[in-house]
């Protein structure tokens, strides 16, 4: 998500709250927002990517916990150039 700096500080807590409100679990349960990945190996792969991003300097604000094949959605305010996540782009136009 690209966020203009003029709204960043107001928007960030709302994004974190929205991510934290997502329920992970059984996709057959109507209360579930985020179901499991295809298998535990896929969840471990996502877990390793998030761990690498944090080790490279990213800040994990919420989520980022694996339980079997389920991975709680992570939220990070910015990517780092050495992170496996895409680097943020400026929304400014010239």
CSV table of N, CA, C and O in Angstrom, one decimal:
chain,number,residue,atom,x,y,z
A,1,UNK,N,0.8,-1.2,0.0
A,1,UNK,CA,0.0,0.0,0.0
A,1,UNK,C,0.9,1.2,0.0
A,1,UNK,O,1.9,1.3,0.7
A,2,UNK,N,0.6,2.2,-0.8
A,2,UNK,CA,1.3,3.4,-0.9
A,2,UNK,C,0.5,4.5,-0.1
A,2,UNK,O,-0.7,4.6,-0.4
A,3,UNK,N,1.1,5.1,0.8
A,3,UNK,CA,0.4,6.1,1.7
A,3,UNK,C,1.1,7.4,1.6
A,3,UNK,O,2.3,7.5,1.8
A,4,UNK,N,0.4,8.5,1.3
A,4,UNK,CA,1.0,9.8,1.3
A,4,UNK,C,1.5,10.2,2.7
A,4,UNK,O,0.8,9.9,3.6
A,5,UNK,N,2.6,10.9,2.8
A,5,UNK,CA,3.1,11.2,4.1
A,5,UNK,C,2.2,12.1,4.9
A,5,UNK,O,2.3,12.1,6.1
A,6,UNK,N,1.4,12.9,4.2
A,6,UNK,CA,0.5,13.8,4.9
A,6,UNK,C,-0.6,13.1,5.7
A,6,UNK,O,-1.2,13.7,6.6
A,7,UNK,N,-0.9,11.8,5.4
A,7,UNK,CA,-1.9,11.1,6.2
A,7,UNK,C,-1.3,9.8,6.9
A,7,UNK,O,-2.0,9.1,7.6
A,8,UNK,N,0.0,9.6,6.7
A,8,UNK,CA,0.6,8.4,7.3
A,8,UNK,C,0.3,8.2,8.7
A,8,UNK,O,-0.1,7.1,9.2
A,9,UNK,N,0.6,9.2,9.6
A,9,UNK,CA,0.5,9.1,11.0
A,9,UNK,C,-1.0,8.8,11.5
A,9,UNK,O,-1.2,8.2,12.5
A,10,UNK,N,-1.9,9.3,10.7
A,10,UNK,CA,-3.3,9.1,11.1
A,10,UNK,C,-3.8,7.8,10.6
A,10,UNK,O,-4.6,7.1,11.2
A,11,UNK,N,-3.3,7.3,9.4
A,11,UNK,CA,-3.7,6.1,8.8
A,11,UNK,C,-3.1,4.8,9.4
A,11,UNK,O,-3.8,3.8,9.5
A,12,UNK,N,-1.9,4.9,9.8
A,12,UNK,CA,-1.2,3.7,10.3
A,12,UNK,C,-1.9,3.0,11.4
A,12,UNK,O,-2.1,1.8,11.4
A,13,UNK,N,-2.4,3.7,12.5
A,13,UNK,CA,-3.1,2.9,13.5
A,13,UNK,C,-4.4,2.3,13.0
A,13,UNK,O,-4.7,1.2,13.5
A,14,UNK,N,-5.0,2.9,12.0
A,14,UNK,CA,-6.2,2.3,11.5
A,14,UNK,C,-5.9,1.0,10.7
A,14,UNK,O,-6.7,0.1,10.7
A,15,UNK,N,-4.8,1.0,10.0
A,15,UNK,CA,-4.4,-0.1,9.2
A,15,UNK,C,-4.0,-1.3,10.2
A,15,UNK,O,-4.5,-2.4,10.0
A,16,UNK,N,-3.3,-1.0,11.2
A,16,UNK,CA,-2.9,-2.0,12.2
A,16,UNK,C,-4.2,-2.6,12.9
A,16,UNK,O,-4.3,-3.8,13.0
A,17,UNK,N,-5.1,-1.7,13.2
A,17,UNK,CA,-6.3,-2.2,13.9
A,17,UNK,C,-7.1,-3.1,12.9
A,17,UNK,O,-7.7,-4.1,13.3
A,18,UNK,N,-7.2,-2.7,11.6
A,18,UNK,CA,-7.9,-3.5,10.6
A,18,UNK,C,-7.2,-4.9,10.4
A,18,UNK,O,-7.9,-5.9,10.3
A,19,UNK,N,-5.9,-4.9,10.4
A,19,UNK,CA,-5.2,-6.2,10.3
A,19,UNK,C,-5.4,-7.0,11.5
A,19,UNK,O,-5.6,-8.2,11.5
A,20,UNK,N,-5.3,-6.4,12.7
A,20,UNK,CA,-5.5,-7.2,14.0
A,20,UNK,C,-6.9,-7.7,14.1
A,20,UNK,O,-7.1,-8.7,14.7
A,21,UNK,N,-7.9,-7.1,13.5
A,21,UNK,CA,-9.3,-7.5,13.5
A,21,UNK,C,-9.6,-8.7,12.7
A,21,UNK,O,-10.6,-9.4,12.8
A,22,UNK,N,-8.6,-9.1,11.8
A,22,UNK,CA,-8.9,-10.2,10.9
A,22,UNK,C,-8.7,-11.5,11.7
A,22,UNK,O,-7.8,-11.7,12.4
A,23,UNK,N,-9.7,-12.4,11.5
A,23,UNK,CA,-9.7,-13.7,12.2
A,23,UNK,C,-9.1,-14.7,11.3
A,23,UNK,O,-9.5,-14.9,10.2
A,24,UNK,N,-8.1,-15.4,11.8
A,24,UNK,CA,-7.5,-16.5,11.1
A,24,UNK,C,-8.1,-17.8,11.6
A,24,UNK,O,-8.5,-17.9,12.8
A,25,UNK,N,-8.2,-18.8,10.7
A,25,UNK,CA,-8.7,-20.1,11.2
A,25,UNK,C,-9.3,-20.9,10.0
A,25,UNK,O,-8.9,-20.8,8.9
A,26,UNK,N,-10.3,-21.7,10.4
A,26,UNK,CA,-10.9,-22.7,9.5
A,26,UNK,C,-11.8,-21.9,8.5
A,26,UNK,O,-12.7,-21.2,8.8
A,27,UNK,N,-11.5,-22.1,7.2
A,27,UNK,CA,-12.2,-21.4,6.2
A,27,UNK,C,-13.7,-21.8,6.1
A,27,UNK,O,-14.5,-21.1,5.5
A,28,UNK,N,-14.1,-22.9,6.7
A,28,UNK,CA,-15.5,-23.3,6.7
A,28,UNK,C,-16.2,-22.5,7.8
A,28,UNK,O,-17.5,-22.5,7.8
A,29,UNK,N,-15.5,-21.8,8.7
A,29,UNK,CA,-16.2,-21.0,9.7
A,29,UNK,C,-16.4,-19.6,9.2
A,29,UNK,O,-15.5,-19.0,8.7
A,30,UNK,N,-17.7,-19.2,9.2
A,30,UNK,CA,-18.1,-17.9,8.7
A,30,UNK,C,-17.3,-16.7,9.4
A,30,UNK,O,-17.2,-15.7,8.8
A,31,UNK,N,-16.8,-17.0,10.6
A,31,UNK,CA,-16.1,-15.9,11.3
A,31,UNK,C,-14.7,-15.7,10.8
A,31,UNK,O,-14.0,-14.7,11.2
A,32,UNK,N,-14.2,-16.7,10.0
A,32,UNK,CA,-12.8,-16.6,9.5
A,32,UNK,C,-12.6,-15.7,8.4
A,32,UNK,O,-13.4,-15.7,7.4
A,33,UNK,N,-11.7,-14.8,8.5
A,33,UNK,CA,-11.3,-13.8,7.4
A,33,UNK,C,-10.2,-14.4,6.6
A,33,UNK,O,-10.1,-14.1,5.4
A,34,UNK,N,-9.2,-15.0,7.2
A,34,UNK,CA,-8.0,-15.5,6.6
A,34,UNK,C,-7.8,-17.0,6.9
A,34,UNK,O,-7.6,-17.3,8.1
A,35,UNK,N,-7.9,-17.8,5.9
A,35,UNK,CA,-7.7,-19.2,6.1
A,35,UNK,C,-6.3,-19.6,6.0
A,35,UNK,O,-5.4,-18.8,5.8
A,36,UNK,N,-6.0,-20.9,6.2
A,36,UNK,CA,-4.6,-21.4,6.1
A,36,UNK,C,-4.0,-21.3,4.7
A,36,UNK,O,-4.8,-21.2,3.7
A,37,UNK,N,-2.7,-21.4,4.6
A,37,UNK,CA,-2.0,-21.5,3.3
A,37,UNK,C,-2.2,-23.0,2.9
A,37,UNK,O,-2.8,-23.8,3.6
A,38,UNK,N,-1.7,-23.3,1.7
A,38,UNK,CA,-2.0,-24.6,1.1
A,38,UNK,C,-1.4,-25.7,2.0
A,38,UNK,O,-2.0,-26.8,2.0
A,39,UNK,N,-0.3,-25.5,2.7
A,39,UNK,CA,0.2,-26.5,3.6
A,39,UNK,C,1.2,-25.8,4.6
A,39,UNK,O,1.4,-24.6,4.5
A,40,UNK,N,1.6,-26.5,5.6
A,40,UNK,CA,2.5,-25.9,6.6
A,40,UNK,C,3.8,-25.4,6.0
A,40,UNK,O,4.4,-24.4,6.4
A,41,UNK,N,4.3,-26.1,5.0
A,41,UNK,CA,5.6,-25.7,4.3
A,41,UNK,C,5.4,-24.3,3.7
A,41,UNK,O,6.3,-23.5,3.8
A,42,UNK,N,4.3,-24.0,3.1
A,42,UNK,CA,4.0,-22.7,2.6
A,42,UNK,C,4.0,-21.6,3.7
A,42,UNK,O,4.5,-20.5,3.5
A,43,UNK,N,3.4,-22.0,4.8
A,43,UNK,CA,3.3,-21.0,5.9
A,43,UNK,C,4.7,-20.8,6.5
A,43,UNK,O,5.0,-19.7,6.9
A,44,UNK,N,5.5,-21.8,6.6
A,44,UNK,CA,6.9,-21.7,7.1
A,44,UNK,C,7.7,-20.8,6.1
A,44,UNK,O,8.5,-20.0,6.5
A,45,UNK,N,7.4,-20.9,4.8
A,45,UNK,CA,8.1,-20.1,3.8
A,45,UNK,C,7.7,-18.6,4.0
A,45,UNK,O,8.6,-17.7,4.1
A,46,UNK,N,6.4,-18.3,4.2
A,46,UNK,CA,6.0,-16.9,4.5
A,46,UNK,C,6.6,-16.4,5.8
A,46,UNK,O,7.1,-15.3,5.9
A,47,UNK,N,6.6,-17.3,6.8
A,47,UNK,CA,7.3,-17.0,8.1
A,47,UNK,C,8.7,-16.6,7.9
A,47,UNK,O,9.2,-15.6,8.5
A,48,UNK,N,9.4,-17.3,7.1
A,48,UNK,CA,10.9,-17.0,6.9
A,48,UNK,C,11.1,-15.7,6.2
A,48,UNK,O,12.0,-15.0,6.4
A,49,UNK,N,10.2,-15.4,5.2
A,49,UNK,CA,10.3,-14.1,4.5
A,49,UNK,C,10.0,-12.9,5.5
A,49,UNK,O,10.8,-11.9,5.4
A,50,UNK,N,9.1,-13.1,6.3
A,50,UNK,CA,8.8,-12.0,7.3
A,50,UNK,C,10.0,-11.9,8.3
A,50,UNK,O,10.4,-10.8,8.6
A,51,UNK,N,10.5,-13.0,8.7
A,51,UNK,CA,11.6,-13.0,9.6
A,51,UNK,C,12.8,-12.3,9.0
A,51,UNK,O,13.5,-11.5,9.6
A,52,UNK,N,13.1,-12.6,7.7
A,52,UNK,CA,14.2,-12.0,7.0
A,52,UNK,C,14.0,-10.5,6.9
A,52,UNK,O,14.9,-9.7,7.0
A,53,UNK,N,12.7,-10.0,6.6
A,53,UNK,CA,12.4,-8.6,6.5
A,53,UNK,C,12.7,-7.9,7.8
A,53,UNK,O,13.3,-6.8,7.9
A,54,UNK,N,12.3,-8.5,8.9
A,54,UNK,CA,12.6,-8.0,10.3
A,54,UNK,C,14.1,-7.9,10.5
A,54,UNK,O,14.6,-6.9,11.0
A,55,UNK,N,14.8,-9.0,10.2
A,55,UNK,CA,16.2,-9.0,10.4
A,55,UNK,C,16.9,-7.9,9.6
A,55,UNK,O,18.0,-7.4,10.0
A,56,UNK,N,16.3,-7.6,8.4
A,56,UNK,CA,16.9,-6.6,7.6
A,56,UNK,C,16.5,-5.2,8.0
A,56,UNK,O,16.9,-4.2,7.3
A,57,UNK,N,15.7,-5.0,9.0
A,57,UNK,CA,15.4,-3.7,9.5
A,57,UNK,C,13.9,-3.3,9.5
A,57,UNK,O,13.5,-2.3,10.0
A,58,UNK,N,13.1,-4.2,8.9
A,58,UNK,CA,11.6,-3.9,8.9
A,58,UNK,C,11.1,-4.0,10.3
A,58,UNK,O,11.6,-4.7,11.1
A,59,UNK,N,10.0,-3.2,10.6
A,59,UNK,CA,9.3,-3.2,11.8
A,59,UNK,C,8.0,-4.0,11.7
A,59,UNK,O,7.2,-3.6,10.8
A,60,UNK,N,7.8,-5.0,12.5
A,60,UNK,CA,6.6,-5.7,12.4
A,60,UNK,C,5.6,-5.1,13.5
A,60,UNK,O,5.9,-5.2,14.7
A,61,UNK,N,4.5,-4.5,13.0
A,61,UNK,CA,3.6,-3.9,13.9
A,61,UNK,C,2.6,-4.8,14.5
A,61,UNK,O,2.1,-4.6,15.6
A,62,UNK,N,2.2,-5.8,13.8
A,62,UNK,CA,1.2,-6.8,14.2
A,62,UNK,C,1.3,-8.0,13.4
A,62,UNK,O,1.9,-8.0,12.3
A,63,UNK,N,0.7,-9.1,13.8
A,63,UNK,CA,0.7,-10.3,13.1
A,63,UNK,C,2.0,-11.0,13.0
A,63,UNK,O,2.9,-10.8,13.9
A,64,UNK,N,2.2,-11.8,12.0
A,64,UNK,CA,3.5,-12.4,11.8
A,64,UNK,C,3.7,-13.7,12.7
A,64,UNK,O,4.8,-14.1,13.0
A,65,UNK,N,2.6,-14.3,13.1
A,65,UNK,CA,2.7,-15.5,13.9
A,65,UNK,C,2.1,-16.7,13.1
A,65,UNK,O,1.0,-16.6,12.6
A,66,UNK,N,2.9,-17.8,13.1
A,66,UNK,CA,2.4,-19.0,12.4
A,66,UNK,C,1.9,-20.0,13.4
A,66,UNK,O,2.4,-20.2,14.5
A,67,UNK,N,0.8,-20.6,13.0
A,67,UNK,CA,0.2,-21.7,13.8
A,67,UNK,C,-0.1,-22.8,12.8
A,67,UNK,O,-1.1,-22.7,12.0
A,68,UNK,N,0.7,-23.8,12.6
A,68,UNK,CA,0.5,-24.8,11.6
A,68,UNK,C,0.6,-24.2,10.2
A,68,UNK,O,1.6,-23.5,9.9
A,69,UNK,N,-0.4,-24.4,9.4
A,69,UNK,CA,-0.4,-23.8,8.1
A,69,UNK,C,-1.1,-22.4,8.0
A,69,UNK,O,-1.2,-21.8,7.0
A,70,UNK,N,-1.4,-21.9,9.2
A,70,UNK,CA,-2.1,-20.6,9.2
A,70,UNK,C,-1.0,-19.6,9.6
A,70,UNK,O,-0.2,-19.8,10.5
A,71,UNK,N,-1.1,-18.4,9.0
A,71,UNK,CA,-0.1,-17.4,9.3
A,71,UNK,C,-0.9,-16.1,9.4
A,71,UNK,O,-1.6,-15.6,8.5
A,72,UNK,N,-0.8,-15.5,10.6
A,72,UNK,CA,-1.5,-14.2,10.9
A,72,UNK,C,-0.9,-13.1,10.0
A,72,UNK,O,0.3,-12.9,9.9
A,73,UNK,N,-1.8,-12.4,9.3
A,73,UNK,CA,-1.3,-11.3,8.4
A,73,UNK,C,-0.4,-10.3,9.1
A,73,UNK,O,-0.8,-9.8,10.2
A,74,UNK,N,0.8,-10.1,8.5
A,74,UNK,CA,1.7,-9.1,9.1
A,74,UNK,C,1.4,-7.7,8.6
A,74,UNK,O,0.8,-7.5,7.6
A,75,UNK,N,1.8,-6.7,9.4
A,75,UNK,CA,1.8,-5.3,9.0
A,75,UNK,C,3.1,-4.7,9.4
A,75,UNK,O,3.5,-4.7,10.5
A,76,UNK,N,3.7,-4.0,8.4
A,76,UNK,CA,4.9,-3.4,8.5
A,76,UNK,C,4.8,-2.0,7.9
A,76,UNK,O,4.3,-1.9,6.8
A,77,UNK,N,5.3,-0.9,8.5
A,77,UNK,CA,5.1,0.4,8.0
A,77,UNK,C,5.9,0.8,6.8
A,77,UNK,O,5.6,1.6,6.0
A,78,UNK,N,7.1,0.1,6.5
A,78,UNK,CA,7.9,0.4,5.4
A,78,UNK,C,8.8,-0.7,5.0
A,78,UNK,O,9.2,-1.5,5.9
A,79,UNK,N,9.1,-0.8,3.8
A,79,UNK,CA,10.1,-1.9,3.3
A,79,UNK,C,11.5,-1.3,3.3
A,79,UNK,O,11.7,-0.1,3.3
A,80,UNK,N,12.4,-2.2,3.4
A,80,UNK,CA,13.8,-1.8,3.3
A,80,UNK,C,14.4,-2.4,2.0
A,80,UNK,O,13.9,-3.4,1.5
A,81,UNK,N,15.4,-1.7,1.5
A,81,UNK,CA,15.9,-2.1,0.2
A,81,UNK,C,16.4,-3.6,0.2
A,81,UNK,O,16.4,-4.2,-0.8
A,82,UNK,N,16.9,-4.1,1.3
A,82,UNK,CA,17.4,-5.5,1.4
A,82,UNK,C,16.3,-6.5,1.7
A,82,UNK,O,16.6,-7.6,1.8
A,83,UNK,N,15.1,-6.0,1.9
A,83,UNK,CA,14.0,-6.8,2.3
A,83,UNK,C,13.5,-7.6,1.1
A,83,UNK,O,13.6,-7.1,-0.1
A,84,UNK,N,12.9,-8.8,1.3
A,84,UNK,CA,12.3,-9.5,0.2
A,84,UNK,C,11.0,-8.8,-0.3
A,84,UNK,O,10.4,-9.2,-1.3
A,85,UNK,N,10.5,-7.8,0.5
A,85,UNK,CA,9.3,-7.1,0.2
A,85,UNK,C,9.6,-6.0,-0.8
A,85,UNK,O,10.7,-5.4,-0.8
A,86,UNK,N,8.7,-5.7,-1.7
A,86,UNK,CA,8.9,-4.6,-2.6
A,86,UNK,C,9.2,-3.2,-1.9
A,86,UNK,O,8.6,-3.0,-0.9
A,87,UNK,N,10.1,-2.5,-2.4
A,87,UNK,CA,10.5,-1.2,-1.8
A,87,UNK,C,9.3,-0.2,-2.1
A,87,UNK,O,8.6,-0.3,-3.1
A,88,UNK,N,9.0,0.7,-1.1
A,88,UNK,CA,8.0,1.6,-1.3
A,88,UNK,C,8.3,2.6,-2.5
A,88,UNK,O,9.4,2.9,-2.7
A,89,UNK,N,7.3,3.0,-3.1
A,89,UNK,CA,7.4,4.0,-4.2
A,89,UNK,C,6.8,5.3,-3.9
A,89,UNK,O,5.8,5.3,-3.1
A,90,UNK,N,7.3,6.4,-4.4
A,90,UNK,CA,6.7,7.7,-4.1
A,90,UNK,C,5.5,7.9,-4.9
A,90,UNK,O,5.4,7.4,-6.1
A,91,UNK,N,4.5,8.5,-4.3
A,91,UNK,CA,3.2,8.7,-5.0
A,91,UNK,C,3.2,10.1,-5.7
A,91,UNK,O,2.3,10.6,-6.3
A,92,UNK,N,4.3,10.9,-5.4
A,92,UNK,CA,4.4,12.2,-6.0
A,92,UNK,C,4.6,12.2,-7.5
A,92,UNK,O,5.2,11.3,-8.0
A,93,UNK,N,4.0,13.1,-8.1
A,93,UNK,CA,4.1,13.2,-9.6
A,93,UNK,C,4.9,14.5,-9.9
A,93,UNK,O,4.7,15.5,-9.3
A,94,UNK,N,5.7,14.4,-11.0
A,94,UNK,CA,6.4,15.6,-11.4
A,94,UNK,C,5.8,16.2,-12.6
A,94,UNK,O,5.0,15.7,-13.3
